[in-house]
Tab-separated table of N, CA and C in Angstrom:
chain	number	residue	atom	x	y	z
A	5	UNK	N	-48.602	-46.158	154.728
A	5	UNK	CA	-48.821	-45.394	153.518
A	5	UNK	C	-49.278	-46.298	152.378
A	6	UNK	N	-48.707	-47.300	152.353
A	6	UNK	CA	-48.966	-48.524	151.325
A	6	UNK	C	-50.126	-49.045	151.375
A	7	UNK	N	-50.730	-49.263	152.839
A	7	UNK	CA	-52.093	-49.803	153.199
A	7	UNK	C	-53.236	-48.687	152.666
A	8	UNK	N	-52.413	-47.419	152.791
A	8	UNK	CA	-53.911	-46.460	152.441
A	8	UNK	C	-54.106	-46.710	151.080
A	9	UNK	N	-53.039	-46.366	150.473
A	9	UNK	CA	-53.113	-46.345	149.013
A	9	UNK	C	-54.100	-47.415	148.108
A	10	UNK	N	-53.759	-48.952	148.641
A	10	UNK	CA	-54.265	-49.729	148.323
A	10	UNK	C	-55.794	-50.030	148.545
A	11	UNK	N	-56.061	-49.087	149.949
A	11	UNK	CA	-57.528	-49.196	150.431
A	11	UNK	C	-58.221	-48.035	149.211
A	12	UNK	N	-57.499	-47.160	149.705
A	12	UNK	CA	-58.130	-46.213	148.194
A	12	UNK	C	-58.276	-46.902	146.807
A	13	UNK	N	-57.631	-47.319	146.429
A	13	UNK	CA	-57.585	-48.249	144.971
A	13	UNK	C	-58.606	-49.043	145.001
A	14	UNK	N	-59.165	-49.572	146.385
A	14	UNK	CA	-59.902	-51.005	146.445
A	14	UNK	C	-61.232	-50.105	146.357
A	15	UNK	N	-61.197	-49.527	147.011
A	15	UNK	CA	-62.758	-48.223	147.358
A	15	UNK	C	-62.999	-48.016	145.739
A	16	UNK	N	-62.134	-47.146	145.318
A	16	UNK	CA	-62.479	-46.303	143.530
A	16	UNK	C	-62.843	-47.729	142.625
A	17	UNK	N	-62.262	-48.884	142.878
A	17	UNK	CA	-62.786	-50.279	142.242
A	17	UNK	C	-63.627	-50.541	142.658
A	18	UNK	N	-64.049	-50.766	144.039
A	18	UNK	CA	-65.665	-50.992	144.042
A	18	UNK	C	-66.678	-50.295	143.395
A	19	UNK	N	-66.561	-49.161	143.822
A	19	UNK	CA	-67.698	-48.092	143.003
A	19	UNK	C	-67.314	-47.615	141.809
A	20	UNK	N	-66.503	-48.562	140.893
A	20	UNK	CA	-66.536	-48.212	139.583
A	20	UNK	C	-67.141	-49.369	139.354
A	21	UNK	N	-67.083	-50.328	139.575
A	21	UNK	CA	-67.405	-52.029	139.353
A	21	UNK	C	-69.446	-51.676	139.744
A	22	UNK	N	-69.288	-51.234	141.017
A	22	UNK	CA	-70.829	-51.010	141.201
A	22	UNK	C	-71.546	-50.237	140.716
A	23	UNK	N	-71.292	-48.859	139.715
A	23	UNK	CA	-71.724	-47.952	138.371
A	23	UNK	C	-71.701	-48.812	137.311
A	24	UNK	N	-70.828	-49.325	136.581
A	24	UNK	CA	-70.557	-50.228	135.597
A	24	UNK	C	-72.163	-51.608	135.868
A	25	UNK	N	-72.369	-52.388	137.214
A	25	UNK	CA	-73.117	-52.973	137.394
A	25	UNK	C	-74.822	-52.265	137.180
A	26	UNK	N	-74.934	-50.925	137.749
A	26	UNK	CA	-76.039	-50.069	137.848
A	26	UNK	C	-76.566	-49.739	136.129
A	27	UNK	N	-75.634	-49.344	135.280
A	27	UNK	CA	-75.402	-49.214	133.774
A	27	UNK	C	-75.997	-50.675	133.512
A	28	UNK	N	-75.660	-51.913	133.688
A	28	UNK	CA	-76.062	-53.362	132.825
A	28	UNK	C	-77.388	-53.441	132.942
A	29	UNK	N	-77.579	-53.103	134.182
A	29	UNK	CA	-79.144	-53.259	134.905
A	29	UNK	C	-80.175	-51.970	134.328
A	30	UNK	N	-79.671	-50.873	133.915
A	30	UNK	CA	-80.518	-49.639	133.100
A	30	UNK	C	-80.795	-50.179	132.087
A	31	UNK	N	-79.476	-50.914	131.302
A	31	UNK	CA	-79.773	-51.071	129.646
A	31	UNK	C	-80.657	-52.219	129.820
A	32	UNK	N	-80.410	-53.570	130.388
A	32	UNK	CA	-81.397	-54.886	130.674
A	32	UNK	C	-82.774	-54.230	130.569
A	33	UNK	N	-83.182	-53.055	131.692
A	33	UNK	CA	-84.217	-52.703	131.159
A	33	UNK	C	-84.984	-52.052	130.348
A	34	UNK	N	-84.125	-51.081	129.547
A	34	UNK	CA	-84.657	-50.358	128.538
A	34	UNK	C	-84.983	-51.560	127.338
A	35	UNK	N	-84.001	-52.342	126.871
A	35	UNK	CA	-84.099	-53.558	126.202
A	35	UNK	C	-85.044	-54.260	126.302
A	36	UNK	N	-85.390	-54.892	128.000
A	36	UNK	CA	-86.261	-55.616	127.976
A	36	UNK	C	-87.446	-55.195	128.197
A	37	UNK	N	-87.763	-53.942	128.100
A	37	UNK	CA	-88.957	-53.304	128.513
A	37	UNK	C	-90.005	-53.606	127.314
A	38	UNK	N	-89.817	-54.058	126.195
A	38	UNK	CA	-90.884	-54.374	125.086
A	38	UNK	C	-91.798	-55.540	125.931
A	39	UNK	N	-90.930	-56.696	126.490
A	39	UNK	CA	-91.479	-57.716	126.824
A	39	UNK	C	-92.139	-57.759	128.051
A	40	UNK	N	-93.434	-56.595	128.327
A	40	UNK	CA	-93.456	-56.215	129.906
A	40	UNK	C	-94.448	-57.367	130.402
A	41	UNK	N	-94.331	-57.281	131.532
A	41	UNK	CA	-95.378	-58.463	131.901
A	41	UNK	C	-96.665	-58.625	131.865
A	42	UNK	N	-97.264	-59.503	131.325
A	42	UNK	CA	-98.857	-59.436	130.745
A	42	UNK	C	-99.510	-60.619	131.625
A	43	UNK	N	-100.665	-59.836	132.569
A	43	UNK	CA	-101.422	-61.073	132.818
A	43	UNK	C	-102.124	-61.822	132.383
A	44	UNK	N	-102.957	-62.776	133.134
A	44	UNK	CA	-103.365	-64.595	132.229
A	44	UNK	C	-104.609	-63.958	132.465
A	45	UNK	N	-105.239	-62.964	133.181
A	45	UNK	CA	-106.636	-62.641	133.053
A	45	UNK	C	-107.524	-62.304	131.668
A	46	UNK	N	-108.381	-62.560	131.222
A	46	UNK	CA	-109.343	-62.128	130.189
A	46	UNK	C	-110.389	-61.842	130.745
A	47	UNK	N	-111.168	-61.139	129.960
A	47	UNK	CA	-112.561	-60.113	130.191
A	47	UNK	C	-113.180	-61.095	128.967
A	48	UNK	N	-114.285	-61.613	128.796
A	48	UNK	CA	-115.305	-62.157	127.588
A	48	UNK	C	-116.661	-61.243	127.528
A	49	UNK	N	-116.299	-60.964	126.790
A	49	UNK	CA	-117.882	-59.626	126.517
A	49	UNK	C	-118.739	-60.904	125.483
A	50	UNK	N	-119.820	-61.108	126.014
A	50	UNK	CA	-121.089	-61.959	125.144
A	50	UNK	C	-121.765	-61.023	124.913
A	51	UNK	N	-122.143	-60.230	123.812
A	51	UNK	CA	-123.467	-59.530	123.438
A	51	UNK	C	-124.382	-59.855	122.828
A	52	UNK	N	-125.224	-59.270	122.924
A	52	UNK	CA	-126.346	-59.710	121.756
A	52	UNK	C	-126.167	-59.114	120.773
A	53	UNK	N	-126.552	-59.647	119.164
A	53	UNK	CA	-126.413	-59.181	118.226
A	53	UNK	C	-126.649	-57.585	117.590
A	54	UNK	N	-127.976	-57.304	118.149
A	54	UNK	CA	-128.903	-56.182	118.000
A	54	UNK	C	-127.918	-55.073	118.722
A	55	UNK	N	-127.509	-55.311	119.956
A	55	UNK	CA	-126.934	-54.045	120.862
A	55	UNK	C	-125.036	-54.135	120.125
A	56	UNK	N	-125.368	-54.719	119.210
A	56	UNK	CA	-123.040	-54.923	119.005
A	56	UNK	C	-122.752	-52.818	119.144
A	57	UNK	N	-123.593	-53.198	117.906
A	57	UNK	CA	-123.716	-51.433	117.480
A	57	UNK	C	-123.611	-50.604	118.114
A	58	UNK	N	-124.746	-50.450	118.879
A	58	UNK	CA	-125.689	-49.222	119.944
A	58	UNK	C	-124.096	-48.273	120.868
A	59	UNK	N	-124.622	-47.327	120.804
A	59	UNK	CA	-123.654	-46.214	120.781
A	59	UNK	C	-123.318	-46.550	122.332
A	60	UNK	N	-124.145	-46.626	123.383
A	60	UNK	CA	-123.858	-46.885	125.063
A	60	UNK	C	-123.062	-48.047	124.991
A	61	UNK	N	-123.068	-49.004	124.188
A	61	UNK	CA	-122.585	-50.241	124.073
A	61	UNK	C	-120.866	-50.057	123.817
A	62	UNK	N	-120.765	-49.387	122.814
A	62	UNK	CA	-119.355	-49.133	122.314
A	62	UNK	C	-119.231	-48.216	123.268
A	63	UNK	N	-119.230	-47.234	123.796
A	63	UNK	CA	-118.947	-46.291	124.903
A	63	UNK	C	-118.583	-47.014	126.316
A	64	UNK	N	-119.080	-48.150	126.416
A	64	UNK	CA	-119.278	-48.705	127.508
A	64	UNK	C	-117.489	-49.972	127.475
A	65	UNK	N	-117.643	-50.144	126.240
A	65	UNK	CA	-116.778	-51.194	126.078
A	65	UNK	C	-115.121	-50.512	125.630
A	66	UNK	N	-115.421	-49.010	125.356
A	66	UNK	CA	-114.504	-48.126	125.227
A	66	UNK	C	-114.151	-47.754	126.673
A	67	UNK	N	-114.372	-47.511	127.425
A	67	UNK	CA	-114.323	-47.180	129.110
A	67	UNK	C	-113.906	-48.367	129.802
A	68	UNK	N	-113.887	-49.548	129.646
A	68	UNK	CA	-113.787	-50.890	130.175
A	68	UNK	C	-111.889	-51.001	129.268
A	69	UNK	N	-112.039	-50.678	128.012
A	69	UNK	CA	-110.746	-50.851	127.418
A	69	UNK	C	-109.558	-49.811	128.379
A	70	UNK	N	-110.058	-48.688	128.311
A	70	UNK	CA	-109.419	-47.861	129.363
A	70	UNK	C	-109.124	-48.288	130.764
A	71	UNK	N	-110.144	-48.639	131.125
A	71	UNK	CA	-109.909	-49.316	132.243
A	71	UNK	C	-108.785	-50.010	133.215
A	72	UNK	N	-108.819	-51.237	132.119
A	72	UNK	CA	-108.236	-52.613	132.312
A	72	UNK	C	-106.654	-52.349	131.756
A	73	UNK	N	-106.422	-51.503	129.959
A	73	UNK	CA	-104.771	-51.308	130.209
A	73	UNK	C	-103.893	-50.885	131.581
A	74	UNK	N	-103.879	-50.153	131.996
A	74	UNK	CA	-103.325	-49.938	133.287
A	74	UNK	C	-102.700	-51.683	133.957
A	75	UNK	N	-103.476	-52.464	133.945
A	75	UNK	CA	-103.783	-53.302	134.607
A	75	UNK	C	-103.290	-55.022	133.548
A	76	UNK	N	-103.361	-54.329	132.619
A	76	UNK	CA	-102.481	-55.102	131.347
A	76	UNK	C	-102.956	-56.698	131.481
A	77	UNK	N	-104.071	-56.553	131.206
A	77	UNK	CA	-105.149	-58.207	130.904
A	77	UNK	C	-106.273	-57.438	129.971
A	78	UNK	N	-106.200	-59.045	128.824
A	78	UNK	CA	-107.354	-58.739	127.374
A	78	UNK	C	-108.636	-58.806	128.163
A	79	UNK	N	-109.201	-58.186	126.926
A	79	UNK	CA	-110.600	-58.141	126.760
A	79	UNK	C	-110.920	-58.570	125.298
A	80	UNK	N	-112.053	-59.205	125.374
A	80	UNK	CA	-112.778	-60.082	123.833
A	80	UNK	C	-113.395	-59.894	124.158
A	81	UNK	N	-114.048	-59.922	122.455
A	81	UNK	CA	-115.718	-59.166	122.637
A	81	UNK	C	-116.018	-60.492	121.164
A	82	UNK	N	-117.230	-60.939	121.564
A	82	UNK	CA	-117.876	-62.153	120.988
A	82	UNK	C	-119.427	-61.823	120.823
A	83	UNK	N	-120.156	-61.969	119.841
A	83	UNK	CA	-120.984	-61.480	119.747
A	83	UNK	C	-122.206	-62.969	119.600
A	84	UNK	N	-123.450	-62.679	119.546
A	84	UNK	CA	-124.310	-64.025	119.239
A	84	UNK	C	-124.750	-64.619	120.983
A	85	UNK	N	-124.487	-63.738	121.743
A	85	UNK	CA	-125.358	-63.809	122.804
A	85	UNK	C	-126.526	-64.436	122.695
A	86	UNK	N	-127.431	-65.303	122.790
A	86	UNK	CA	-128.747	-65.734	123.113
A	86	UNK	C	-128.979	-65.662	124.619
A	87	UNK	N	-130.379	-65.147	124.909
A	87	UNK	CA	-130.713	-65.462	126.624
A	87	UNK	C	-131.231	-64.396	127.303
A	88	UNK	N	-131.586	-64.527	128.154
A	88	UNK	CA	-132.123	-63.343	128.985
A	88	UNK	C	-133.262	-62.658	128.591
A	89	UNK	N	-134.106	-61.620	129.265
A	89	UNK	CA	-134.939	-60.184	129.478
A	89	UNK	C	-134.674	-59.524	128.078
A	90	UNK	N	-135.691	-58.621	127.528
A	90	UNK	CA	-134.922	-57.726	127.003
A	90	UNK	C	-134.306	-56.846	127.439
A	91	UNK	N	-133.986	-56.162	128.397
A	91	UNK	CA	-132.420	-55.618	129.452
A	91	UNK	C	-131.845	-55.636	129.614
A	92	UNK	N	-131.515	-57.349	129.510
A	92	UNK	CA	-130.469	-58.307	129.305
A	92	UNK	C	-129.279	-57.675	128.174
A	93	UNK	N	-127.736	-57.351	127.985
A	93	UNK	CA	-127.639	-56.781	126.794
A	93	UNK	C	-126.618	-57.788	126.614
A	94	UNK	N	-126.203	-59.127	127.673
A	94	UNK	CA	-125.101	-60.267	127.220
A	94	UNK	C	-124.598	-60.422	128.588
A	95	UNK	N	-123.221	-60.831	127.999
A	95	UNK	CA	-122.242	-61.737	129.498
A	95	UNK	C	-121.195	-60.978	129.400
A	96	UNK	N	-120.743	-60.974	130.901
A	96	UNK	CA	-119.195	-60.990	130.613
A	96	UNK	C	-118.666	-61.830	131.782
A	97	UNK	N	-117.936	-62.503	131.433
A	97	UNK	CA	-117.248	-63.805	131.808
A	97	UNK	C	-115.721	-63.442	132.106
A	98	UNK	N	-115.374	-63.751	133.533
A	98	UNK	CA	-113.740	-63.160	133.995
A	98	UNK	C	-113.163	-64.520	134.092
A	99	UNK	N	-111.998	-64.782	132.987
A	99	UNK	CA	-111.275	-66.211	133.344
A	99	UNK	C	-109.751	-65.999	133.505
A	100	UNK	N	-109.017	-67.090	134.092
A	100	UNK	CA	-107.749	-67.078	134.498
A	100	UNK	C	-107.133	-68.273	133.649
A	101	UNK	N	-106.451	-68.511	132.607
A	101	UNK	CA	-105.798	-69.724	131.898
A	101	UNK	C	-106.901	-70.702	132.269
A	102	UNK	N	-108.010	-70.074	131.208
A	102	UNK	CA	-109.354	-71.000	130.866
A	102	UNK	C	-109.949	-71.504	132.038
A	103	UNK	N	-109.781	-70.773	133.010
A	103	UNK	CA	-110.668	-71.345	134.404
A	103	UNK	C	-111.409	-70.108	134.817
A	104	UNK	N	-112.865	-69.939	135.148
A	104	UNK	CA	-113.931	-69.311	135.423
A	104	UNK	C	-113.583	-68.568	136.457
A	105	UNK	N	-113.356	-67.202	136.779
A	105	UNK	CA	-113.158	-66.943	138.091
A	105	UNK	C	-114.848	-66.085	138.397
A	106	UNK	N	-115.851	-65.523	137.802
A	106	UNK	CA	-116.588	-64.805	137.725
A	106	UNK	C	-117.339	-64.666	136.702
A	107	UNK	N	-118.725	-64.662	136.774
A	107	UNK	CA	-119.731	-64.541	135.410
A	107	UNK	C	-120.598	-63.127	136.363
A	108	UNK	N	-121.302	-62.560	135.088
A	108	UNK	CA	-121.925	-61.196	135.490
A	108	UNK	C	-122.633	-61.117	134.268
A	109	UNK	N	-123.707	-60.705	134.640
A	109	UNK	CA	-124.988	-60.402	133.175
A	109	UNK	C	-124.833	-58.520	133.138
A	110	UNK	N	-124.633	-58.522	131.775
A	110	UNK	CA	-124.590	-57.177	131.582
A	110	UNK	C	-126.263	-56.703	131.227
A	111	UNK	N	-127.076	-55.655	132.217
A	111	UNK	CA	-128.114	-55.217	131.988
A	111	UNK	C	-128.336	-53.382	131.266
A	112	UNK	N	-129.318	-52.890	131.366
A	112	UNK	CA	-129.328	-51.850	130.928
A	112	UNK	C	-131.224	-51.389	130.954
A	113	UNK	N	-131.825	-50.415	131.789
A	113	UNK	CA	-133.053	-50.203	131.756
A	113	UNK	C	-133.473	-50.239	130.279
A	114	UNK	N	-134.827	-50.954	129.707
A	114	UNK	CA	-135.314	-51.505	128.781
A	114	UNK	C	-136.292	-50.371	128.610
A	115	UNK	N	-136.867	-49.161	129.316
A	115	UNK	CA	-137.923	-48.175	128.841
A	115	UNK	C	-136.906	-46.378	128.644
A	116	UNK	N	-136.002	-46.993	128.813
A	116	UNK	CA	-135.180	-45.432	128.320
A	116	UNK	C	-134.363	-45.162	127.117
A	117	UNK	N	-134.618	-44.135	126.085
A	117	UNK	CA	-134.323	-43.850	124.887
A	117	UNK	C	-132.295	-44.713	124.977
A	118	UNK	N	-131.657	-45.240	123.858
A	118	UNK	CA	-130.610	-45.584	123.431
A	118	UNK	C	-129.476	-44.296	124.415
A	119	UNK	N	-129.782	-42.707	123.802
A	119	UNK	CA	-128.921	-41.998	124.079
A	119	UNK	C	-128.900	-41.752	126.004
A	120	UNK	N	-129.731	-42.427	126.964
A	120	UNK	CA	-130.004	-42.275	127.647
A	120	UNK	C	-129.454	-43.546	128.688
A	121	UNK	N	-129.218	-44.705	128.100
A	121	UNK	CA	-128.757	-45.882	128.529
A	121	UNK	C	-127.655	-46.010	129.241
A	122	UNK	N	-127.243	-46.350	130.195
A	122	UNK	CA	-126.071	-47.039	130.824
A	122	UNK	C	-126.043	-48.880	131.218
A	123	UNK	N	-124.856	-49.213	130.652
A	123	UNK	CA	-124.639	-50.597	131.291
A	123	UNK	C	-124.602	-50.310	132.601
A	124	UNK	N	-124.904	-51.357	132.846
A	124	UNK	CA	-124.097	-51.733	134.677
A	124	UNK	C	-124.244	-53.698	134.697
A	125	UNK	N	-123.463	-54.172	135.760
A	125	UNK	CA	-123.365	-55.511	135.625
A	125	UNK	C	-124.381	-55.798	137.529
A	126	UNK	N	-124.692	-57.555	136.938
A	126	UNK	CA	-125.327	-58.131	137.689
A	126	UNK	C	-124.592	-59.606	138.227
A	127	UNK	N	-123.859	-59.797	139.412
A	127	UNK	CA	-123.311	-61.179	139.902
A	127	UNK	C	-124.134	-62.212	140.227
């Protein structure tokens, strides 16, 4: 009778001890949830001066912002591009804690009206 009792006592202490543990670990994360984890990836947008503006441009770089939160790595946008075609509309440059993982020329057909334009990239 003594043995049950005590096994019961030991049981209702574990699984109060292991709720009490489940509770530290909820609040740890509600608390620490400001500090969520952010990757070392960056996006470098090089444009050219002329296109910063242009409505496909910001649309384009608005869709890329969407994108990439999910995925929780910056994007910079740097402007003063020199180089290329006129098609050419800049760079974008993928780095990891300042090391190059990927370069890509951002183009765009050069005989179709502004409202008509789409980026697309070139490796």
């Amino acid at each position: 009778m003594k043995s049950k009792v005590i096994n019961n006592c030991r049981y209702v202490y574990g699984m109060f001890v292991e709720k009490i543990m489940e509770f530290v670990e909820f609040m740890k994360f509600e608390i620490g949830r400001k500090n969520e984890y952010r990757s070392n990836l960056v996006e470098i947008y090089r444009i050219k001066e002329r296109y910063l503006k242009s409505d496909f441009v910001l649309e384009f770089l608005k869709q890329r912002q969407k994108a990439v939160g999910p995925d929780r790595y910056k994007i910079k946008i740097e402007n003063g591009y020199t180089g290329g075609d006129e098609n050419v509309i800049g760079e974008v440059v993928l780095m990891r804690k300042n090391k190059l993982i990927e370069k890509a020329q951002l183009l765009t057909k050069a005989n179709l009206p502004d409202s008509e334009k789409l980026v697309y990239w070139r490796f």
